Coordinates of C-alpha atoms and ligand atoms in Angstrom, one line a residue:
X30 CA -8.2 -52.1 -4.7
X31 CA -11.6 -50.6 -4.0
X32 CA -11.0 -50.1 -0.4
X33 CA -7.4 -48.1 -1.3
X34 CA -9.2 -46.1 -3.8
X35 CA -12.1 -45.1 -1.0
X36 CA -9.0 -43.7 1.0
X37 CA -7.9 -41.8 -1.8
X38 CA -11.2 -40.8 -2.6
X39 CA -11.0 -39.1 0.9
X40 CA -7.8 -38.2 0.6
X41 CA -8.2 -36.0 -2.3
X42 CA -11.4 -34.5 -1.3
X43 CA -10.0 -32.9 1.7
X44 CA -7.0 -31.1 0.0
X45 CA -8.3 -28.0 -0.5
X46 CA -5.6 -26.1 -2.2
X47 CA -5.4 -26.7 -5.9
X48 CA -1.5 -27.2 -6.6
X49 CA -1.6 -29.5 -3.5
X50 CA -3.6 -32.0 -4.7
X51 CA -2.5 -32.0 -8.1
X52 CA 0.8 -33.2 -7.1
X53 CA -1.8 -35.3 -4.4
X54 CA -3.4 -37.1 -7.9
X55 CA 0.1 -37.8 -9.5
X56 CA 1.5 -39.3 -6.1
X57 CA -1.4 -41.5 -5.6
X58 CA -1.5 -42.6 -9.1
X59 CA 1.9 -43.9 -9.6
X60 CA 1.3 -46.1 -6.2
X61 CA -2.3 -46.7 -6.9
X62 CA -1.6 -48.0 -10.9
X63 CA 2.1 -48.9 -10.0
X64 CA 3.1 -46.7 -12.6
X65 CA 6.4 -44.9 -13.1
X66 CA 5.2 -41.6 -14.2
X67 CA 1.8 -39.8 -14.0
X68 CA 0.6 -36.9 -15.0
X69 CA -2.5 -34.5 -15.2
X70 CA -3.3 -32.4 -18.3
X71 CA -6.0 -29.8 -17.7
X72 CA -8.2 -28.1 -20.5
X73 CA -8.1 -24.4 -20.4
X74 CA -11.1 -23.4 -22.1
X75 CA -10.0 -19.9 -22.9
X76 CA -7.1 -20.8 -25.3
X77 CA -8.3 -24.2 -25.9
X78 CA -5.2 -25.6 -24.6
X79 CA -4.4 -28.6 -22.1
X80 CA -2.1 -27.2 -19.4
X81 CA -0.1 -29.7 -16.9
X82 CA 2.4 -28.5 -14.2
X83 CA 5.9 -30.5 -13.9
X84 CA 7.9 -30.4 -10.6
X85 CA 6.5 -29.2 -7.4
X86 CA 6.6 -26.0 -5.0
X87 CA 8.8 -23.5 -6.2
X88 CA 10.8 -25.4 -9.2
X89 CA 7.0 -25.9 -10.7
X90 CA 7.0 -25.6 -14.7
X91 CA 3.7 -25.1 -17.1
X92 CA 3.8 -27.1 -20.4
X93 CA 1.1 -26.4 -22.8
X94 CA -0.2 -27.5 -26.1
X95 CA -3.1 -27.5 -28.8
X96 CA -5.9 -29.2 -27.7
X97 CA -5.5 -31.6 -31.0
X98 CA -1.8 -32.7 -30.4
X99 CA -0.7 -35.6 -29.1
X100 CA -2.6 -38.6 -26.8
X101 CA -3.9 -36.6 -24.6
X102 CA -5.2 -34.1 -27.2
X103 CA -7.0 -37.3 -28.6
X104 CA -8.4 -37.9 -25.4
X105 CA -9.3 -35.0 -24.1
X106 CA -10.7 -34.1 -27.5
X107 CA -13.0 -37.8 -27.6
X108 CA -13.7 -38.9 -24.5
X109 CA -11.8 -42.3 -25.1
X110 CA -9.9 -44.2 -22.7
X111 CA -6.8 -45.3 -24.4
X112 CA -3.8 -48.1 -23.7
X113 CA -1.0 -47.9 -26.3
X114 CA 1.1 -50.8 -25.9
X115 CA 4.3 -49.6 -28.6
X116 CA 4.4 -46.0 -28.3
X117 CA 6.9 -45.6 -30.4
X118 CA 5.5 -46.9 -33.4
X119 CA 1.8 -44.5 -32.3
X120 CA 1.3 -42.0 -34.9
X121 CA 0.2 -39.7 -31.9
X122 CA 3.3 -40.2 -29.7
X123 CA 5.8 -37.2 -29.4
X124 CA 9.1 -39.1 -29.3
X125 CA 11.1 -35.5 -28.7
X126 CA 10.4 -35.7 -24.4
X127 CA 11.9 -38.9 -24.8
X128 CA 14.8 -38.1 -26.5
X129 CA 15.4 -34.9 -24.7
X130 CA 15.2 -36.7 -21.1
X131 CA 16.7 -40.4 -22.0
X132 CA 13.3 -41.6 -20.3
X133 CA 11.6 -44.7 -22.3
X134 CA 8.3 -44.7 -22.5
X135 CA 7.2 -48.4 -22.5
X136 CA 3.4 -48.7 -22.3
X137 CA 0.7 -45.8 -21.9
X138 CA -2.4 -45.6 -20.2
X139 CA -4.7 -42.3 -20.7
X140 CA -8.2 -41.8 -19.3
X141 CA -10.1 -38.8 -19.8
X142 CA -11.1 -36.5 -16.2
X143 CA -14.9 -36.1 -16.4
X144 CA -17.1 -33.8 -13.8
X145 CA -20.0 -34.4 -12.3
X146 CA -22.0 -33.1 -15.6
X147 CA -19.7 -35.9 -17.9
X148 CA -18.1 -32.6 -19.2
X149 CA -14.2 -33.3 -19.7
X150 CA -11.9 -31.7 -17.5
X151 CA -8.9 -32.8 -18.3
X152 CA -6.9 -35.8 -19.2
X153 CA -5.0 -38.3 -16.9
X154 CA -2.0 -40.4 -18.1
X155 CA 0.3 -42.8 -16.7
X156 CA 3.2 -44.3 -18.0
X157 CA 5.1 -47.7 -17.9
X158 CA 3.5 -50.4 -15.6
X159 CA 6.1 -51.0 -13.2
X160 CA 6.1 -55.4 -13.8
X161 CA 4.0 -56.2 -16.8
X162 CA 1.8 -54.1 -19.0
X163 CA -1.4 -51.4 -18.7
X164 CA -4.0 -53.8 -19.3
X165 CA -8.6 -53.4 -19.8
X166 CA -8.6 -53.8 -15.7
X167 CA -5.9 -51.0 -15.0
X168 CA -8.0 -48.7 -17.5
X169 CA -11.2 -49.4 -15.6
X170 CA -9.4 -48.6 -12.3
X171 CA -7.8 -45.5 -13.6
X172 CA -11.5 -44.4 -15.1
X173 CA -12.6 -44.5 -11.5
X174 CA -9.7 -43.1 -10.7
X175 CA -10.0 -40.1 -12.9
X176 CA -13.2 -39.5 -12.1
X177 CA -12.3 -39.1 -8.5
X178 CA -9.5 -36.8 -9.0
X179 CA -11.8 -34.6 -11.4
X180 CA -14.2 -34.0 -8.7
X181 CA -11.7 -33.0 -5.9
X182 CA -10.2 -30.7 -8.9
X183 CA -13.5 -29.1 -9.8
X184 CA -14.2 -28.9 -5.7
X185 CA -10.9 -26.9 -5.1
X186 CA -11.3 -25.2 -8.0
X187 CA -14.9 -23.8 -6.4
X188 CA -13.8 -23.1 -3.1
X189 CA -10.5 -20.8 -4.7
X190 CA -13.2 -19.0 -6.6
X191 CA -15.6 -18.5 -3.9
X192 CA -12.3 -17.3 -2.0
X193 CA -11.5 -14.8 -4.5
X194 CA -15.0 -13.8 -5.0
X195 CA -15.7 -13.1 -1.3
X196 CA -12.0 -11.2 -1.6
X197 CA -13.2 -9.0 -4.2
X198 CA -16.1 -8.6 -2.2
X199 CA -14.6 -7.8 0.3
X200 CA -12.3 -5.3 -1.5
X201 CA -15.0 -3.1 -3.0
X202 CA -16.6 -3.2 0.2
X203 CA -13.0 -1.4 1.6
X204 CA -13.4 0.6 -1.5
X205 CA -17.1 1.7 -0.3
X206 CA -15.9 2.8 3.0
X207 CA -13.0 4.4 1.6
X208 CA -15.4 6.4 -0.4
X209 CA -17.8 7.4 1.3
X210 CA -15.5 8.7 4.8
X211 CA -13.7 11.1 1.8
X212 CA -17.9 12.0 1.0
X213 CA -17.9 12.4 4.7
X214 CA -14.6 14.7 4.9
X215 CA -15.1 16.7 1.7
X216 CA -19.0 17.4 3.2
X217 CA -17.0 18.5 6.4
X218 CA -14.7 20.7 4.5
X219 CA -17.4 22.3 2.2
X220 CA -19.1 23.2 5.7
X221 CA -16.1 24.7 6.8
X222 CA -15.2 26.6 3.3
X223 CA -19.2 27.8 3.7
X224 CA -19.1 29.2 7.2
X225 CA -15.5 30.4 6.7
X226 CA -16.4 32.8 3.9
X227 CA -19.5 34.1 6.3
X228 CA -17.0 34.9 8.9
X229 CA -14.4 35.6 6.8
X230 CA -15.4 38.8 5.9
X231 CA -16.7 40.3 9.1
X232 CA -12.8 39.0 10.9
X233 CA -10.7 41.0 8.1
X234 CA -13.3 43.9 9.1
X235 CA -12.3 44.0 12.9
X236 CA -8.4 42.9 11.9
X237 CA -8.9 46.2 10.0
X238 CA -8.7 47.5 13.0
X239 CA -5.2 46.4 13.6
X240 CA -3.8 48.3 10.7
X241 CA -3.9 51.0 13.6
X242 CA -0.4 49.7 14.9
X243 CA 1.1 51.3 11.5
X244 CA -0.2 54.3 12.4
X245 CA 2.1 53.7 16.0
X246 CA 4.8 52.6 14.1
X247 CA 5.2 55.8 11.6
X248 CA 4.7 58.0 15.1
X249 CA 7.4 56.7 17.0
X250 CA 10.3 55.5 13.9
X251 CA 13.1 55.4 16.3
X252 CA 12.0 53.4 18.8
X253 CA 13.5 50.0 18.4
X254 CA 11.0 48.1 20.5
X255 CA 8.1 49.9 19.4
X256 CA 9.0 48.8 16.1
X257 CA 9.9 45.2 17.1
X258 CA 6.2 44.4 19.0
X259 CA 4.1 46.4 16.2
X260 CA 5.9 44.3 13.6
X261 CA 5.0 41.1 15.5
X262 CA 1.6 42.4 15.7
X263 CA 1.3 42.9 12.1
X264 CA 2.7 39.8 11.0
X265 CA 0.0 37.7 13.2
X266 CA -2.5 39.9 11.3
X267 CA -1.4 38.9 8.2
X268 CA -1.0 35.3 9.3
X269 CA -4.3 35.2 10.1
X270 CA -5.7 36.7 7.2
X271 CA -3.5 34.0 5.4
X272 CA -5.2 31.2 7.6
X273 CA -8.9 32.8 7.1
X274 CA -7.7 32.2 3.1
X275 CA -6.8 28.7 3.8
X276 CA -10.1 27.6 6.1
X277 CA -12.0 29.1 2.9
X278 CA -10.3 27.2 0.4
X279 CA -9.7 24.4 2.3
X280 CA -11.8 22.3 0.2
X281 CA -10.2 23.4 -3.4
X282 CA -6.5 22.3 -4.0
X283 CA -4.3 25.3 -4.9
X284 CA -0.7 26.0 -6.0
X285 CA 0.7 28.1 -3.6
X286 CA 2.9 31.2 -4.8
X287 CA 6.9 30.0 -4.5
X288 CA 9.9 32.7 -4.2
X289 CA 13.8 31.8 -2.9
X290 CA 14.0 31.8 0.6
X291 CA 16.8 31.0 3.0
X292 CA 15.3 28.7 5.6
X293 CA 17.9 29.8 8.3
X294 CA 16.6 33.1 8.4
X295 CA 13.2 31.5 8.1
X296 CA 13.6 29.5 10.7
X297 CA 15.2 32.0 13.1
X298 CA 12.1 34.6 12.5
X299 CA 9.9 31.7 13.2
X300 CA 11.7 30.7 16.2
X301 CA 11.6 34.6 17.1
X302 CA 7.7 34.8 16.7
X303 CA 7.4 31.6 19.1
X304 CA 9.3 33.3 21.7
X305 CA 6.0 36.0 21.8
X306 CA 3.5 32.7 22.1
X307 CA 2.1 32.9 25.5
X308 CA 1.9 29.0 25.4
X309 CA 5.6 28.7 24.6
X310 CA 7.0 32.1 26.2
X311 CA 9.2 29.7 29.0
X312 CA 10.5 27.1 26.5
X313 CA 14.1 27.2 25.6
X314 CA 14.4 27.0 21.9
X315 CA 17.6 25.8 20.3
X316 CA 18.3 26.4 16.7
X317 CA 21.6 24.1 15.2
X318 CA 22.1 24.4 11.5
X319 CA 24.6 22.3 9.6
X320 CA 27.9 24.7 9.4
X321 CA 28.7 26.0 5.7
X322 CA 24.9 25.5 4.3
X323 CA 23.5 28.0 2.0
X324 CA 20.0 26.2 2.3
X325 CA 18.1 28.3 -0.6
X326 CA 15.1 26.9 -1.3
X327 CA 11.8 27.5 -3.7
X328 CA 8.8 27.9 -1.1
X329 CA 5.9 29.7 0.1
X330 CA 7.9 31.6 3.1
X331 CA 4.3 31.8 5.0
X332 CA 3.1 28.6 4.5
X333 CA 5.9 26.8 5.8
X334 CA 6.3 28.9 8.7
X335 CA 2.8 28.2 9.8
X336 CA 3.8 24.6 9.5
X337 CA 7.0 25.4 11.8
X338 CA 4.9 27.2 14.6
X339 CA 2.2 24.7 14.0
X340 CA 5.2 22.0 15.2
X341 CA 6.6 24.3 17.8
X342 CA 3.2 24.8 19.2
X343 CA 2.2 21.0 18.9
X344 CA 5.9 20.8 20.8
X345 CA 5.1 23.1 23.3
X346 CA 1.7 21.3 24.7
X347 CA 3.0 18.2 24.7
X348 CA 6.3 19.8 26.9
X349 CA 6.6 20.5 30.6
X350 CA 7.4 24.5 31.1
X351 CA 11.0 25.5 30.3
X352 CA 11.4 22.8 28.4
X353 CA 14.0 22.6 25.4
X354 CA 12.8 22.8 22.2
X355 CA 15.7 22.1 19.2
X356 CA 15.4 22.8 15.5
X357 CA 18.0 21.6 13.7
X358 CA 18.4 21.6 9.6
X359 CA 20.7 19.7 7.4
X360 CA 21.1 18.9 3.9
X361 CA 20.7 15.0 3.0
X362 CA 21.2 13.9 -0.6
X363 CA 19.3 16.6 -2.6
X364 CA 16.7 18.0 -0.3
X365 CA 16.8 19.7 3.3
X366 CA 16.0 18.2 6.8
X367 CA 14.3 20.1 9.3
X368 CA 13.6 18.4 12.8
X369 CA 11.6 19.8 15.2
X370 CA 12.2 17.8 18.3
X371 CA 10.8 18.2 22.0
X372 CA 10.9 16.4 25.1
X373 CA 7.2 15.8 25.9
X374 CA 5.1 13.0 26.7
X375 CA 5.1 11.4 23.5
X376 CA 2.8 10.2 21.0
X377 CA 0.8 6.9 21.7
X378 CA 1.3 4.3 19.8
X379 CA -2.6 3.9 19.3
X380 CA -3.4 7.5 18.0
X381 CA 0.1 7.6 15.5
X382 CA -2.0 7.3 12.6
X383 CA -5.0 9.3 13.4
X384 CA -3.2 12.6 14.0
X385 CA -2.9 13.5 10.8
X386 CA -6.8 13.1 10.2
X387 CA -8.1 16.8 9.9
X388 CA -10.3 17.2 13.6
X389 CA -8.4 14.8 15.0
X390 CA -7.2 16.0 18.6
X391 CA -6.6 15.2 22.2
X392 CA -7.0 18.9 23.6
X393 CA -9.6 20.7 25.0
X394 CA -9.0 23.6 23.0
X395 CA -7.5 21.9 19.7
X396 CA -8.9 22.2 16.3
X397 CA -7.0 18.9 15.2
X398 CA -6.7 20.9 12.2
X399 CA -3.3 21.5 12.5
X400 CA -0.9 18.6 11.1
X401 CA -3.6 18.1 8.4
X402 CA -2.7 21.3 7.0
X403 CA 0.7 21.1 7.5
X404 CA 0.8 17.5 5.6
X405 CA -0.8 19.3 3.0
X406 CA 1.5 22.4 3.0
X407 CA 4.3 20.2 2.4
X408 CA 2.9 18.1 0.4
X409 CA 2.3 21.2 -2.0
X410 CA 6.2 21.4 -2.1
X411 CA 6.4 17.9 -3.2
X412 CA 8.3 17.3 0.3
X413 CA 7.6 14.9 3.2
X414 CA 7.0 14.9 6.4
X415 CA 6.7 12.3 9.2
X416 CA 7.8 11.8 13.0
X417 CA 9.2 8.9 15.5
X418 CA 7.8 9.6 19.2
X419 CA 8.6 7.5 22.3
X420 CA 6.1 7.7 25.4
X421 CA 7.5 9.9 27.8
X422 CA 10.7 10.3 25.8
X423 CA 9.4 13.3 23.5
X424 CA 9.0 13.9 19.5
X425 CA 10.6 14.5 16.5
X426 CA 9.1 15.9 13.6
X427 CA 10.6 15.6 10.2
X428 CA 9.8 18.0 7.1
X429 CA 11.8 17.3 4.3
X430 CA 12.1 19.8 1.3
X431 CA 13.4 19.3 -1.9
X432 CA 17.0 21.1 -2.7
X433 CA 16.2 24.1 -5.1
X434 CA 17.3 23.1 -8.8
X435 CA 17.2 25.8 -11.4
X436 CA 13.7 27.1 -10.8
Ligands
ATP7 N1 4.8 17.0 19.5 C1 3.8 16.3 19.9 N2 3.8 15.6 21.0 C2 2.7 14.9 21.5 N3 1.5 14.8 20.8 C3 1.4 15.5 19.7 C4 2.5 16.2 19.1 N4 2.1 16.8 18.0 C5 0.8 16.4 17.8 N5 0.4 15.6 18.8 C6 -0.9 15.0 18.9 O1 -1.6 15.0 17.7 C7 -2.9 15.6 17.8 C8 -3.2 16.4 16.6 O2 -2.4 17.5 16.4 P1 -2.8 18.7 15.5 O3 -1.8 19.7 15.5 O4 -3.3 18.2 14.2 O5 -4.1 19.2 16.3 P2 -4.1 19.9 17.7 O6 -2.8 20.4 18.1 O7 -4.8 19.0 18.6 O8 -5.1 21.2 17.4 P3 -4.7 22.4 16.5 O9 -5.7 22.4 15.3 O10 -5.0 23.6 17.4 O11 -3.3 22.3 16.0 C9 -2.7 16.5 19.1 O12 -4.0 16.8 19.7 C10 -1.8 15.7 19.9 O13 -2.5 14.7 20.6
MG8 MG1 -1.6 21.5 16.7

């Protein structure tokens, strides 16, 4: 006896996960006390309640009770080890498990599960001897027994909490981080917003300047190209003026102003300004819309045209000259789809996350600044936008917007 219950001494002890070795106790205990049953109340302080799992893995069931009910509320309660020989006719027996399961209980045996510090644990039963009856010698074995168990119980029940204490650790450690690279990005942005406004004002001075193209225009009102270019001209100056806007408030959240626009006609002046982009002045553009669409929709015209040509233009770099450049837009459910797909060298697989950090770019002459503004353009519509890229396949940009609805 003493040499099986050193192996289950060492048994227990190494099972480290605290389900596992309660159904590791219960299993041992039937064959160590040839017992038919066995089973393992725990206190729980909190309610004052002993606790004991039935069935294993996923089919596992908590029963609970009053810490003064029954035999192993007696026990748990005094400390005493007791055998009751007739259960039946024990004013603590609960006869109802019996009745409701057809299982006769014949004899039982319950010890209490002391720690270390004789504080008790839990309680630790077993029922009906398998030939004879629970005698003083089985109760001293199951003592030791108990007392075993309780210290591989209050063992796994340390390393789970260290566990969870090193994951909450860890967590607000993650949280820490978190915090402090939005310090770090929000200090970025207020520098920006702070050295925007200084330039701001002198730009808008010399863009000023520009206004002189109206003057052009009003000279010559019949000339059809002369009105085309200084239009072009004037919308850039307004687009940057719109941008300076944005670079100063980039730290503040704002609503943007929201009117009806058609995004086919949207798209095609976009497409149209592109054309005059001396970075994308050889691609071929090609602009499919769904047939029969009347896509009407609530948004700041400008922004979302700056995140088109901020698409287009992210396109264009990543394209070989002449290449073809398609916009397509269809209506899915209730929002649109806008795709903006070229056929570049792809997006690496290692960078797919970072390009939407604001400063994050590969090119010489990038700000990184734009897909962080165009996330939070449509964003600001309560849309979404994402992309799929394959190396040396090209990109696809999605923008989703929601479908206008009575606004
Ligand atoms: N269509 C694309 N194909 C390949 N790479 C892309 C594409 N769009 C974006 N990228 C990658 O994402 C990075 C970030 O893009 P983002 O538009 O934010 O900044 P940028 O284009 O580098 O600079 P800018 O502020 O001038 O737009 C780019 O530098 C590029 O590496
Ligand atoms: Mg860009």
């Amino acid at each position: 006896m003493l040499k099986k219950l050193v192996e289950i001494s060492i048994k227990l002890t190494s099972e480290k996960n605290p389900d596992k070795l309660l159904e590791l106790i219960i299993v041992s205990a039937l064959d160590f006390l040839q017992a038919e049953r066995s089973t393992v109340f725990l206190i729980d302080e909190y309610t004052n309640e002993l606790y004991s799992k039935v069935g294993t893995g996923v089919n596992a069931k908590e029963i609970r009770f009053p810490l003064d009910k029954g035999i192993a509320g007696y026990v748990a309660r005094t400390g005493e080890s007791l055998i009751i020989e007739n259960p039946y006719e024990h004013p603590l027996f609960n006869k109802e498990v019996d009745l409701k399961t057809g299982f006769v209980t014949r004899d039982i045996l319950t010890v209490p599960m002391k720690n270390v510090e004789d504080k008790i644990i839990g309680v630790f039963q077993v029922l009906n001897k398998m030939d004879g009856k629970f005698n003083d010698e089985d109760k001293e074995y199951a003592m030791a027994f108990a007392s075993i168990a309780a210290v591989a119980i209050e063992n796994a029940r340390l390393i789970e909490e260290q566990k969870k204490q090193y994951n909450l650790l860890q967590k607000a450690y993650q949280e820490l981080q978190a915090a402090q690279e939005t310090i770090i990005k929000q200090e970025k942005f207020a520098t920006i917003g702070q050295l925007a406004s200084g330039i701001n004002h002198e730009i808008k001075n010399q863009l000023g300047v520009i206004m002189a193209v109206d003057a052009i225009r009003k000279m010559f009102p019949d000339n059809q190209k002369i009105q085309m270019y200084t239009q072009l001209i004037l919308d850039a100056r307004n687009r940057i003026v719109s941008l300076l806007d944005e670079i100063r408030d980039f730290a503040k959240k704002k609503d943007y102003e929201k009117t009806q626009v058609n995004l086919i006609d949207l798209i095609n002046r976009t497409i149209n300004i592109c054309r005059f982009d001396k970075d994308l002045d050889t691609m071929k553009f090609v602009f499919e819309p769904e047939g029969n669409i009347n896509p009407i929709v609530f948004i700041n015209a400008d922004k979302i045209q700056q995140v088109l040509i901020n698409l287009i233009r992210n396109a264009g770099h990543a394209s070989e000259p002449k290449s073809k450049i398609e916009i397509s837009l269809e209506k899915q459910d209730n929002f649109w789809l806008i795709k903006v797909r070229d056929y570049g060298k792809g997006i690496p697989d290692e960078i797919k996350e970072k390009v939407w950090e604001p400063f994050f770019t590969t090119k010489s002459s990038g700000t990184g600044l734009g897909l962080d503004i165009c996330k939070k353009i449509i964003e600001n519509h309560n849309g979404e936008i994402w992309f799929e890229s394959e190396i040396g396949k090209g990109t696809t940009f999605f923008i989703k917007l929601p479908e206008m609805v009575n606004q």
